[in-house]
CSV table of C-alpha atoms in Angstrom, one decimal:
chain,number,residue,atom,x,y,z
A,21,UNK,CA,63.1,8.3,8.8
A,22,UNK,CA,63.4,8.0,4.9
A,23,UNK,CA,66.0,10.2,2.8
A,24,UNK,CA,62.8,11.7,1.2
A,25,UNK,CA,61.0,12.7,4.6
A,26,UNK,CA,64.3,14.7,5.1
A,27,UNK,CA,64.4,16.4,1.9
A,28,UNK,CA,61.1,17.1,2.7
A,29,UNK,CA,61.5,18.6,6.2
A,30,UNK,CA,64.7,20.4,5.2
A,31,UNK,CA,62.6,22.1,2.1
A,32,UNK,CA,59.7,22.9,4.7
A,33,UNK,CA,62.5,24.3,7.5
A,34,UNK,CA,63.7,26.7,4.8
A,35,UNK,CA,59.9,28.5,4.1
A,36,UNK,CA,60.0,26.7,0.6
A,37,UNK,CA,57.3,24.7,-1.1
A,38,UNK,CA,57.5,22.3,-4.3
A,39,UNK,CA,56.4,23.0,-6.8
A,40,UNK,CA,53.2,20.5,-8.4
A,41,UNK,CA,54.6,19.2,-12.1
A,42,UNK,CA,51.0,18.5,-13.9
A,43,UNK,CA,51.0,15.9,-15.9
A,44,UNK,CA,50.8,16.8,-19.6
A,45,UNK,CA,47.6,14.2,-20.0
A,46,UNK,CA,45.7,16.6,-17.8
A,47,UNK,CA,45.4,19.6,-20.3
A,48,UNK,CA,42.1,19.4,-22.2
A,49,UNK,CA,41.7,20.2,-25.6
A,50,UNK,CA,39.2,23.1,-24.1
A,51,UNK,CA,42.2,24.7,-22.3
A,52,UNK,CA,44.5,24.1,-25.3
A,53,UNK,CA,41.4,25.8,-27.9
A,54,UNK,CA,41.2,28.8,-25.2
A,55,UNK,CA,44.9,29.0,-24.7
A,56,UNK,CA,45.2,29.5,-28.1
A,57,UNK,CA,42.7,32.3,-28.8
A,58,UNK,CA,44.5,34.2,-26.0
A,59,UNK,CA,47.8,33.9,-27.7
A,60,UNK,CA,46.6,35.3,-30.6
A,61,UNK,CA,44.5,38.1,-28.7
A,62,UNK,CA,47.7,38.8,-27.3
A,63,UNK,CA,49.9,38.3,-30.7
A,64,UNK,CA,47.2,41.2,-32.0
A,65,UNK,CA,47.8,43.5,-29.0
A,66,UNK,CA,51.3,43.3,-29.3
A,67,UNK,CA,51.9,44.4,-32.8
A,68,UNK,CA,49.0,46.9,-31.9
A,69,UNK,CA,51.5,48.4,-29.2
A,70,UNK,CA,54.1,48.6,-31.5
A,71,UNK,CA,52.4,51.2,-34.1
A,72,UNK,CA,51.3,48.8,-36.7
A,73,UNK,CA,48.2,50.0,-38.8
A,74,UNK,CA,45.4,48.4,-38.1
A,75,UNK,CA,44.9,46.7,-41.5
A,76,UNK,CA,49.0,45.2,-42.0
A,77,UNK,CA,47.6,43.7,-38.0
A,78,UNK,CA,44.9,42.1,-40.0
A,79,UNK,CA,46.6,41.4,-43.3
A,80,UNK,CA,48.6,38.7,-40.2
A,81,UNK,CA,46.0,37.5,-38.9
A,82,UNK,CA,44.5,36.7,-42.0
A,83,UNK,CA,47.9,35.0,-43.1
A,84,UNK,CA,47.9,33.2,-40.0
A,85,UNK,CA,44.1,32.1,-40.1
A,86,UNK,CA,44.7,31.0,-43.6
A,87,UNK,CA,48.1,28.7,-42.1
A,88,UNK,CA,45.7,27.1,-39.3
A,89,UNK,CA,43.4,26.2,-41.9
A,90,UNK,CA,45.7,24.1,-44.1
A,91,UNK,CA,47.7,22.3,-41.0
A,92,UNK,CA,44.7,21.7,-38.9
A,93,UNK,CA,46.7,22.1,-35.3
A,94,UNK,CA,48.0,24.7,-33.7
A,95,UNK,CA,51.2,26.8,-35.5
A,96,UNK,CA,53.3,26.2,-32.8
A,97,UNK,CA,52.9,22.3,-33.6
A,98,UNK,CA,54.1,23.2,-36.8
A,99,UNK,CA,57.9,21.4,-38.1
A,100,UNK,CA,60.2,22.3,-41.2
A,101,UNK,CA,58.8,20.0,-43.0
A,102,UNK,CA,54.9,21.2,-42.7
A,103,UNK,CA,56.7,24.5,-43.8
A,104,UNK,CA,57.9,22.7,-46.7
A,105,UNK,CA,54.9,20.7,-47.3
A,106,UNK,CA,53.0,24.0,-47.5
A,107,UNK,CA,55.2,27.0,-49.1
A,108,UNK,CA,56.4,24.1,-51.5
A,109,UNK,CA,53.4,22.6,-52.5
A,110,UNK,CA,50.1,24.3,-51.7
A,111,UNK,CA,51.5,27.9,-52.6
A,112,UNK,CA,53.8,26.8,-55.2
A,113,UNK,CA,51.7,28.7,-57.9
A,114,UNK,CA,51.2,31.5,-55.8
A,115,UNK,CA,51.9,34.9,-56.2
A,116,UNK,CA,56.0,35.8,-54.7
A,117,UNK,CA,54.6,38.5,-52.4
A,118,UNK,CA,51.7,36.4,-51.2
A,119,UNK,CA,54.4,34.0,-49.8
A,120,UNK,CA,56.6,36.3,-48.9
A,121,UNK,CA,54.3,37.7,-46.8
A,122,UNK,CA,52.7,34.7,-45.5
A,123,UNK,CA,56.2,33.8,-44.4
A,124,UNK,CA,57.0,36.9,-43.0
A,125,UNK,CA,53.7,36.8,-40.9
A,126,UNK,CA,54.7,33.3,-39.9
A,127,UNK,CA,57.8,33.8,-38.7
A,128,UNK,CA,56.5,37.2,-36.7
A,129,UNK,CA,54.2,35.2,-35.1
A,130,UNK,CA,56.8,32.7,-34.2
A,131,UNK,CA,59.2,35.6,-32.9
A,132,UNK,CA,56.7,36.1,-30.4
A,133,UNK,CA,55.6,32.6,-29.7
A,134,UNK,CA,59.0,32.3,-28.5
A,135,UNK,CA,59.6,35.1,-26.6
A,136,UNK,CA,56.2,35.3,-24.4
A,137,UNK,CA,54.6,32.0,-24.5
A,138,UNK,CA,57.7,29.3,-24.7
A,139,UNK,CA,58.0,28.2,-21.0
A,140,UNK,CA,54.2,28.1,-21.1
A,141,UNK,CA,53.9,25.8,-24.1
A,142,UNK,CA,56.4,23.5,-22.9
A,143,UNK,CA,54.3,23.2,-20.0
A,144,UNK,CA,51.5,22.8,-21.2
A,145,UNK,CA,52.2,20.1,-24.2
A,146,UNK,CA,56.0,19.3,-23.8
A,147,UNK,CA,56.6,21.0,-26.9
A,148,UNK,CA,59.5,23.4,-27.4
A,149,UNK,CA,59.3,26.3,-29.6
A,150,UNK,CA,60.8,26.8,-33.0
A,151,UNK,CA,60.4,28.8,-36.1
A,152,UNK,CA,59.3,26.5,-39.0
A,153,UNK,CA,61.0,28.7,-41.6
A,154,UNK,CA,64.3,28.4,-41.7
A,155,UNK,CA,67.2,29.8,-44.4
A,156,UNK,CA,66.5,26.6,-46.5
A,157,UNK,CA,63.0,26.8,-47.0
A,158,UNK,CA,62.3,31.2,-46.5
A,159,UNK,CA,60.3,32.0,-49.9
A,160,UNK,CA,62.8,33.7,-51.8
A,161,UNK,CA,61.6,37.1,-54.0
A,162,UNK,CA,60.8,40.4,-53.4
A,163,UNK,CA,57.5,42.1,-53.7
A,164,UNK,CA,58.9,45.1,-55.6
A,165,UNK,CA,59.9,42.6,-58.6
A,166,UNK,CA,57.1,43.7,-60.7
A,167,UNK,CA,58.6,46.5,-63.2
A,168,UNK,CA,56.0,49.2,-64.1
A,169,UNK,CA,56.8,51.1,-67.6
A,170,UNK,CA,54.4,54.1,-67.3
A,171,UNK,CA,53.1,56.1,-70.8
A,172,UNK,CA,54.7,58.5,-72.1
A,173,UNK,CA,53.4,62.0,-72.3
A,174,UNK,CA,51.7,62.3,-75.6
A,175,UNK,CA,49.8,58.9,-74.2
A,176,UNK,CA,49.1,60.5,-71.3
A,177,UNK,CA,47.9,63.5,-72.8
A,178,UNK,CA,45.8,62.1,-75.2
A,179,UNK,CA,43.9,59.8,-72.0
A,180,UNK,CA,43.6,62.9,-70.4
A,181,UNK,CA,42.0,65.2,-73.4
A,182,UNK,CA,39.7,62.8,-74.8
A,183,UNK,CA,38.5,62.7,-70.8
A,184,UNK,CA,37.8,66.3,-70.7
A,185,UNK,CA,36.4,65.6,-73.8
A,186,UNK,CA,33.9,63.7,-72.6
A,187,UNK,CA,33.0,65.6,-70.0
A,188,UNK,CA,30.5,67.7,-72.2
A,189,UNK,CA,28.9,64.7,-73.3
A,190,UNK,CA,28.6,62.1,-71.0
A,191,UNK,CA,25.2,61.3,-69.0
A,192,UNK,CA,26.6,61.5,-65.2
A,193,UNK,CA,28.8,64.9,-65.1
A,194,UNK,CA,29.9,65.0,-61.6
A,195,UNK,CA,30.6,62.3,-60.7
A,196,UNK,CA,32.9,61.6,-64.1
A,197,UNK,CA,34.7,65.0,-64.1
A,198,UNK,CA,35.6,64.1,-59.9
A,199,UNK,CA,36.9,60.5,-61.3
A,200,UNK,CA,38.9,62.4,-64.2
A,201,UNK,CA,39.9,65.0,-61.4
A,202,UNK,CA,40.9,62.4,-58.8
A,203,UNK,CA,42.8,60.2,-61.8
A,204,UNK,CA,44.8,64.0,-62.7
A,205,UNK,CA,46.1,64.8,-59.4
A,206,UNK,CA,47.6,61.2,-59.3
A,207,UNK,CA,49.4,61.9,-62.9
A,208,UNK,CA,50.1,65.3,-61.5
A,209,UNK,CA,51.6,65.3,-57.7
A,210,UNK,CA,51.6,61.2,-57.1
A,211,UNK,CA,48.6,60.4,-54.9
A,212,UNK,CA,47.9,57.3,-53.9
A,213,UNK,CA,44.1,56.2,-54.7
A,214,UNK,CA,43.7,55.4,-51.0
A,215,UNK,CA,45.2,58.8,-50.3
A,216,UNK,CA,43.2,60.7,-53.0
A,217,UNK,CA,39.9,59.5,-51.6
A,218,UNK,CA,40.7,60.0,-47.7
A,219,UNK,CA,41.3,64.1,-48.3
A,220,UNK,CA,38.7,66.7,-47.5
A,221,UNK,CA,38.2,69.9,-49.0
A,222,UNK,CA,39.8,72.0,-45.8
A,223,UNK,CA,43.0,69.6,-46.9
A,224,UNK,CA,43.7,72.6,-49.6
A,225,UNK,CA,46.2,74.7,-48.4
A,226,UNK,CA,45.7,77.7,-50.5
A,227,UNK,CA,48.0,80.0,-48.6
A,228,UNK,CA,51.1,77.7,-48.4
A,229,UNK,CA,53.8,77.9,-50.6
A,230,UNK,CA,53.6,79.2,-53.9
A,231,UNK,CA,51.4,77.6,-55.7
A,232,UNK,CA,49.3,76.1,-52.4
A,233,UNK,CA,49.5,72.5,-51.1
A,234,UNK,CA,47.7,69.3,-50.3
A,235,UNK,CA,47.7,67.9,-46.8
A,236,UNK,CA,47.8,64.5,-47.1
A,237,UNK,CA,46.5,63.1,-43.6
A,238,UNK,CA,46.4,59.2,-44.4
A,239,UNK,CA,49.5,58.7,-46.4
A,240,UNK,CA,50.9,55.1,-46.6
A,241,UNK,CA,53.3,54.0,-43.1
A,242,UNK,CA,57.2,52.4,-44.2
A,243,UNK,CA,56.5,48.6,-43.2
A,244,UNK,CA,53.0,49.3,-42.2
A,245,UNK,CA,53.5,51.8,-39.2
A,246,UNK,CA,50.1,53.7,-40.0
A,247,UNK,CA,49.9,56.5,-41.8
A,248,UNK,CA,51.7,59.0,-42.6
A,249,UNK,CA,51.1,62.2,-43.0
A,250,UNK,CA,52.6,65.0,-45.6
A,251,UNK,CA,52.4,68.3,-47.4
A,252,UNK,CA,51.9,68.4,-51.3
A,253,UNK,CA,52.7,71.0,-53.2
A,254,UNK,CA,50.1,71.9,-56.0
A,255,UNK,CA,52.6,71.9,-58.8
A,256,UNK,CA,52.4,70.7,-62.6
A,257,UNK,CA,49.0,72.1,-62.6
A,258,UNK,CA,47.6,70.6,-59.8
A,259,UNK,CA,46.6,74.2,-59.0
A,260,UNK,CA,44.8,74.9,-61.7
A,261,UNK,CA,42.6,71.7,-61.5
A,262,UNK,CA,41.7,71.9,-58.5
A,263,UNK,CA,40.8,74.8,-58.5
A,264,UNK,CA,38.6,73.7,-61.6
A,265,UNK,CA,37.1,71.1,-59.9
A,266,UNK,CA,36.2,73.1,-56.9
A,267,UNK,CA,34.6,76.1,-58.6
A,268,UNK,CA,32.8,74.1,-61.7
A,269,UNK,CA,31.9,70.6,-60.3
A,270,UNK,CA,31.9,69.8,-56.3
A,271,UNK,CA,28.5,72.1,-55.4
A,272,UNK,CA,26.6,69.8,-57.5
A,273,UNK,CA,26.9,67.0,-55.4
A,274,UNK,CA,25.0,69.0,-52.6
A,275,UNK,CA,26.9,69.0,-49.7
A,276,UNK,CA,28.3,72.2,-47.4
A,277,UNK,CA,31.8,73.2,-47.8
A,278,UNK,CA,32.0,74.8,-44.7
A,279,UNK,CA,30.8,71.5,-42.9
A,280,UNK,CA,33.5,69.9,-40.8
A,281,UNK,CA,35.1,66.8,-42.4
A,282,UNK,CA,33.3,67.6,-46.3
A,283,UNK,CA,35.3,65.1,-48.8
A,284,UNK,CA,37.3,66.9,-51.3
A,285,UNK,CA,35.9,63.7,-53.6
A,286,UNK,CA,32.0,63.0,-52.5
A,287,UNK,CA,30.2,60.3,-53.5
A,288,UNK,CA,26.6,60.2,-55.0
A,289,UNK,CA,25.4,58.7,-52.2
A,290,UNK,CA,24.2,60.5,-49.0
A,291,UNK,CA,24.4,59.7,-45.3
A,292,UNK,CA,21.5,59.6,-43.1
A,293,UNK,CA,21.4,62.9,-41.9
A,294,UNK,CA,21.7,64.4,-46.2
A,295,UNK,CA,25.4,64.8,-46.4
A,296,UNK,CA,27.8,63.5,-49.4
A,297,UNK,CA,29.6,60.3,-48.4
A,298,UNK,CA,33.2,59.9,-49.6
A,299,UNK,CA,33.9,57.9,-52.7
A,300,UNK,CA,35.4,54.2,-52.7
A,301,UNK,CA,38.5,52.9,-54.2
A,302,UNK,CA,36.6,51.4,-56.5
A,303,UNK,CA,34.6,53.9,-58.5
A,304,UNK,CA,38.0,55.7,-59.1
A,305,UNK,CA,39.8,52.7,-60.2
A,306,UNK,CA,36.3,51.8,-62.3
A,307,UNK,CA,36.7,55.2,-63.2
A,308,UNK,CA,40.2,55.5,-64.9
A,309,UNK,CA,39.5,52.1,-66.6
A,310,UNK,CA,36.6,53.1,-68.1
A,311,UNK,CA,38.5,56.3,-69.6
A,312,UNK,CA,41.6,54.4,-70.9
A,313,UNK,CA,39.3,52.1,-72.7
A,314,UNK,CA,37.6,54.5,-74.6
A,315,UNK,CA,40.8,56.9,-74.9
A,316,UNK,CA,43.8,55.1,-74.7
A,317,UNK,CA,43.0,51.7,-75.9
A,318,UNK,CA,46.3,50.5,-75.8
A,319,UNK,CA,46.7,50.7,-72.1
A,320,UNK,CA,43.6,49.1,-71.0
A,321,UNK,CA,44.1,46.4,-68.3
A,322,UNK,CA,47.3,48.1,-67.8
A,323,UNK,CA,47.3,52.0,-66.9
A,324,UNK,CA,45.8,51.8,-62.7
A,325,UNK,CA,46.0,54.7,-60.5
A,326,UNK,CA,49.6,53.2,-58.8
A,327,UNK,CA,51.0,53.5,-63.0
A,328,UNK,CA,49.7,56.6,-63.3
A,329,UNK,CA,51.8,57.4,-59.6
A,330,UNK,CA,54.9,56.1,-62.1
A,331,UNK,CA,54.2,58.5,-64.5
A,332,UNK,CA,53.8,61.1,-62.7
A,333,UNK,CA,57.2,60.7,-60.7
A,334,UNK,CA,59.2,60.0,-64.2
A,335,UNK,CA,57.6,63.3,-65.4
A,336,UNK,CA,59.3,65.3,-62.5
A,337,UNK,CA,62.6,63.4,-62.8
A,338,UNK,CA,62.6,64.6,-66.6
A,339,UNK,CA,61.5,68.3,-65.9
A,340,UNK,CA,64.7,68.4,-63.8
A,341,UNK,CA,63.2,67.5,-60.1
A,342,UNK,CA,65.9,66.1,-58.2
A,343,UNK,CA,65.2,62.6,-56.5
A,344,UNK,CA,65.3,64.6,-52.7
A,345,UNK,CA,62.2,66.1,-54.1
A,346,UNK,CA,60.2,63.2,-56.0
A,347,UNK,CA,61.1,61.9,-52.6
A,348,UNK,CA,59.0,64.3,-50.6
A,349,UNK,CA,56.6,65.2,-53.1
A,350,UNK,CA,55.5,61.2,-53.3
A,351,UNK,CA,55.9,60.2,-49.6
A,352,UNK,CA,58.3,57.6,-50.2
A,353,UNK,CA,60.9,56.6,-47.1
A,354,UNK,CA,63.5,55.6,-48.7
A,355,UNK,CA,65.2,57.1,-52.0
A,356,UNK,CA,66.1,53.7,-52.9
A,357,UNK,CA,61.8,53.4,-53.6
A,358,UNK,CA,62.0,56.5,-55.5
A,359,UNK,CA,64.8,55.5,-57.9
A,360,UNK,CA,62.8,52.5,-58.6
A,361,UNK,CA,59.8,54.9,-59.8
A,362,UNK,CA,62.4,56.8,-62.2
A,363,UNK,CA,64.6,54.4,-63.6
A,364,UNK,CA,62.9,53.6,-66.5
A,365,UNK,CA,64.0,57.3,-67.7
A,366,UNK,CA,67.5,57.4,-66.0
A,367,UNK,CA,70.1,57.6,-68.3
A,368,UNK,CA,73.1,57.4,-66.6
A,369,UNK,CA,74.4,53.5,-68.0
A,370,UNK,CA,73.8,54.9,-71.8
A,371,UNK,CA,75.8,58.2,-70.1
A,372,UNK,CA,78.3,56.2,-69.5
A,373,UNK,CA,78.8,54.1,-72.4
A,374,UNK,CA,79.3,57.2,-74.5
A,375,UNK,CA,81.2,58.7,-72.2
A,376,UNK,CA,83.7,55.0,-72.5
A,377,UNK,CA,82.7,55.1,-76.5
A,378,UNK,CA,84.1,58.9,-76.5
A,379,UNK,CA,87.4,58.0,-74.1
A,380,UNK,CA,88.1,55.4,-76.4
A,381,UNK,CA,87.9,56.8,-79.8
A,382,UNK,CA,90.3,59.5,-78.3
A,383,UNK,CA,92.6,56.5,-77.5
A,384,UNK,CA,92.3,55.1,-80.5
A,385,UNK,CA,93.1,58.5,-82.3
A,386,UNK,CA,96.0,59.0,-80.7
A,387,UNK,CA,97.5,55.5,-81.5
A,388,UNK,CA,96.7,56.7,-85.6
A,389,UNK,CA,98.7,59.5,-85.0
């Protein structure tokens, strides 16, 4: 009897079986295709589970897509040098947080690559598993590198009365005084645009706090965990123009306030059954551009709804609002993110070279003497 008859029979005697080894040849490139569309179905479901907002799941995707694209294969083909080949070359002139967060959504994607699907892949194409980005060639930057300077008040001012201004005047009432309401609270209590256009009227919390307050259902998620929500207070005269904007201008655009889900900010547009839709992103945005062109000249191409977001937030810090509070009152989660918003009016390095001028002029006084 042959030795492997009696490995064989010894394998058999102790209720085990061998395993079949398929030969790597035998995968079809129908398999490999299907394989993987189920990774990334899975990649999807997995960053799903873990509380990521739906749109930062397909702000990855989309990264990803756009990766497969350019190399042609499958990521988990891809080599240092295809990472080189593409960060260095065909997103050399790109925008810092566009690579950075095409990296980022690389190397996720990698992460899990590695820790679900490596033993399978090996199988499957003798390949083993390993992130493409590396500490030599990670796409160095930050996305918070852009420095936004925001008016000061006169500026602001004068955007904001030549608006109201305009109001008596100008051919489409409603729907500019909501755009110069919408553009107010964001100079007034911080909204986002996104968050500014998301609220319903039963959002207004009359009877809270002193001066009432803003819930603020859909407010942005730290590292895109989904929203998050928060409780504004109406301060700065964010009271007094919304209540304005409640009494003077939203029954023209014809919808119920007592309706369930009414949008503090309608649209002109109706849905089917004769109720106001919610406004976009855009005709806000298109909004405040229009106004600063014909108000603050100066600013145009510059002053957006996320500068006016500056603005407000340096205002408070000068009125004497400690950063704990600009904090809550803008949703940030880190203070670090809020000192960023205020620095431009922080004084405290021209504090403390006149506190050093003033130490050492008393030094050098006393040496005179």
């Amino acid at each position: 009897m042959s030795d492997r008859s009696t490995i064989g029979m010894k394998v058999r005697s102790l209720g085990l079986s061998l395993a079949v080894v398929r030969d790597l040849r035998e995968v079809r490139a129908e398999e490999l295709e299907q394989f993987e569309t189920d990774v990334l179905a899975g990649f999807v479901l997995a960053r799903a589970s873990a509380g990521l907002a739906d749109g930062t799941i397909r702000g990855d995707v989309g990264h990803l897509e756009q990766i497969r694209a350019w190399f042609g294969r499958p990521l988990w083909e891809m080599e240092p040098s295809d990472a080189d080949a593409y960060f260095g070359k065909v997103l050399r002139g790109s925008p810092s947080g566009t690579r950075l967060a095409r990296s980022q959504a690389l190397s996720t994607y990698f992460l899990f690559l590695e820790l679900r699907h490596k033993v399978e892949i090996h199988r499957m194409t003798g390949r083993v598993v390993e992130c493409p980005i590396d500490e030599v060639n990670r796409p160095r930057g930050s996305k918070d590198a852009q420095l936004r300077i925001p008016p000061t008040e006169p500026e602001a001012r004068q955007l904001f009365t030549g608006w109201a201004g305009e109001l008596a005047t100008c051919r489409k009432f409603a729907p500019t005084a909501r755009n110069y309401t919408a553009s107010k609270l964001m100079s007034e209590v911080g909204l986002r645009v996104s968050e500014a256009r998301k609220l319903d009227l039963a959002d207004i919390k009359w009877n809270l706090g002193r001066f009432g307050k803003l819930h603020v259902r859909h407010g942005k998620g730290a590292r895109g965990s989904g929203p998050r929500e928060r409780m504004v207070p109406l301060i700065n005269g964010a009271d007094r123009t919304l209540r304005w904007f409640i009494e003077d201008v939203w029954g023209q655009f014809g919808d119920d306030h007592t309706r369930p889900g009414a949008p503090l900010f309608p649209s002109e547009r109706k849905n089917a059954d004769g109720t106001a839709r919610r406004v976009g992103d855009d005709a806000l945005r298109d909004g405040l551009s229009a106004a600063v062109e014909g108000h603050l000249p100066g600013w145009q191409d510059l002053l957006t709804p996320h500068v006016l977001r500056h603005f407000c937030a340096s205002q408070l810090y000068e009125n004497g609002l400690d950063l704990i509070s600009i904090q809550e009152v803008l949703g940030h989660s880190w203070i670090a993110t809020t000192m960023r918003y205020v620095h431009v009016h922080r004084t405290r390095v021209e504090d403390a070279w006149v506190a050093g001028t003033e130490r050492a002029a008393k030094r050098l006084e006393g040496l005179i003497r």
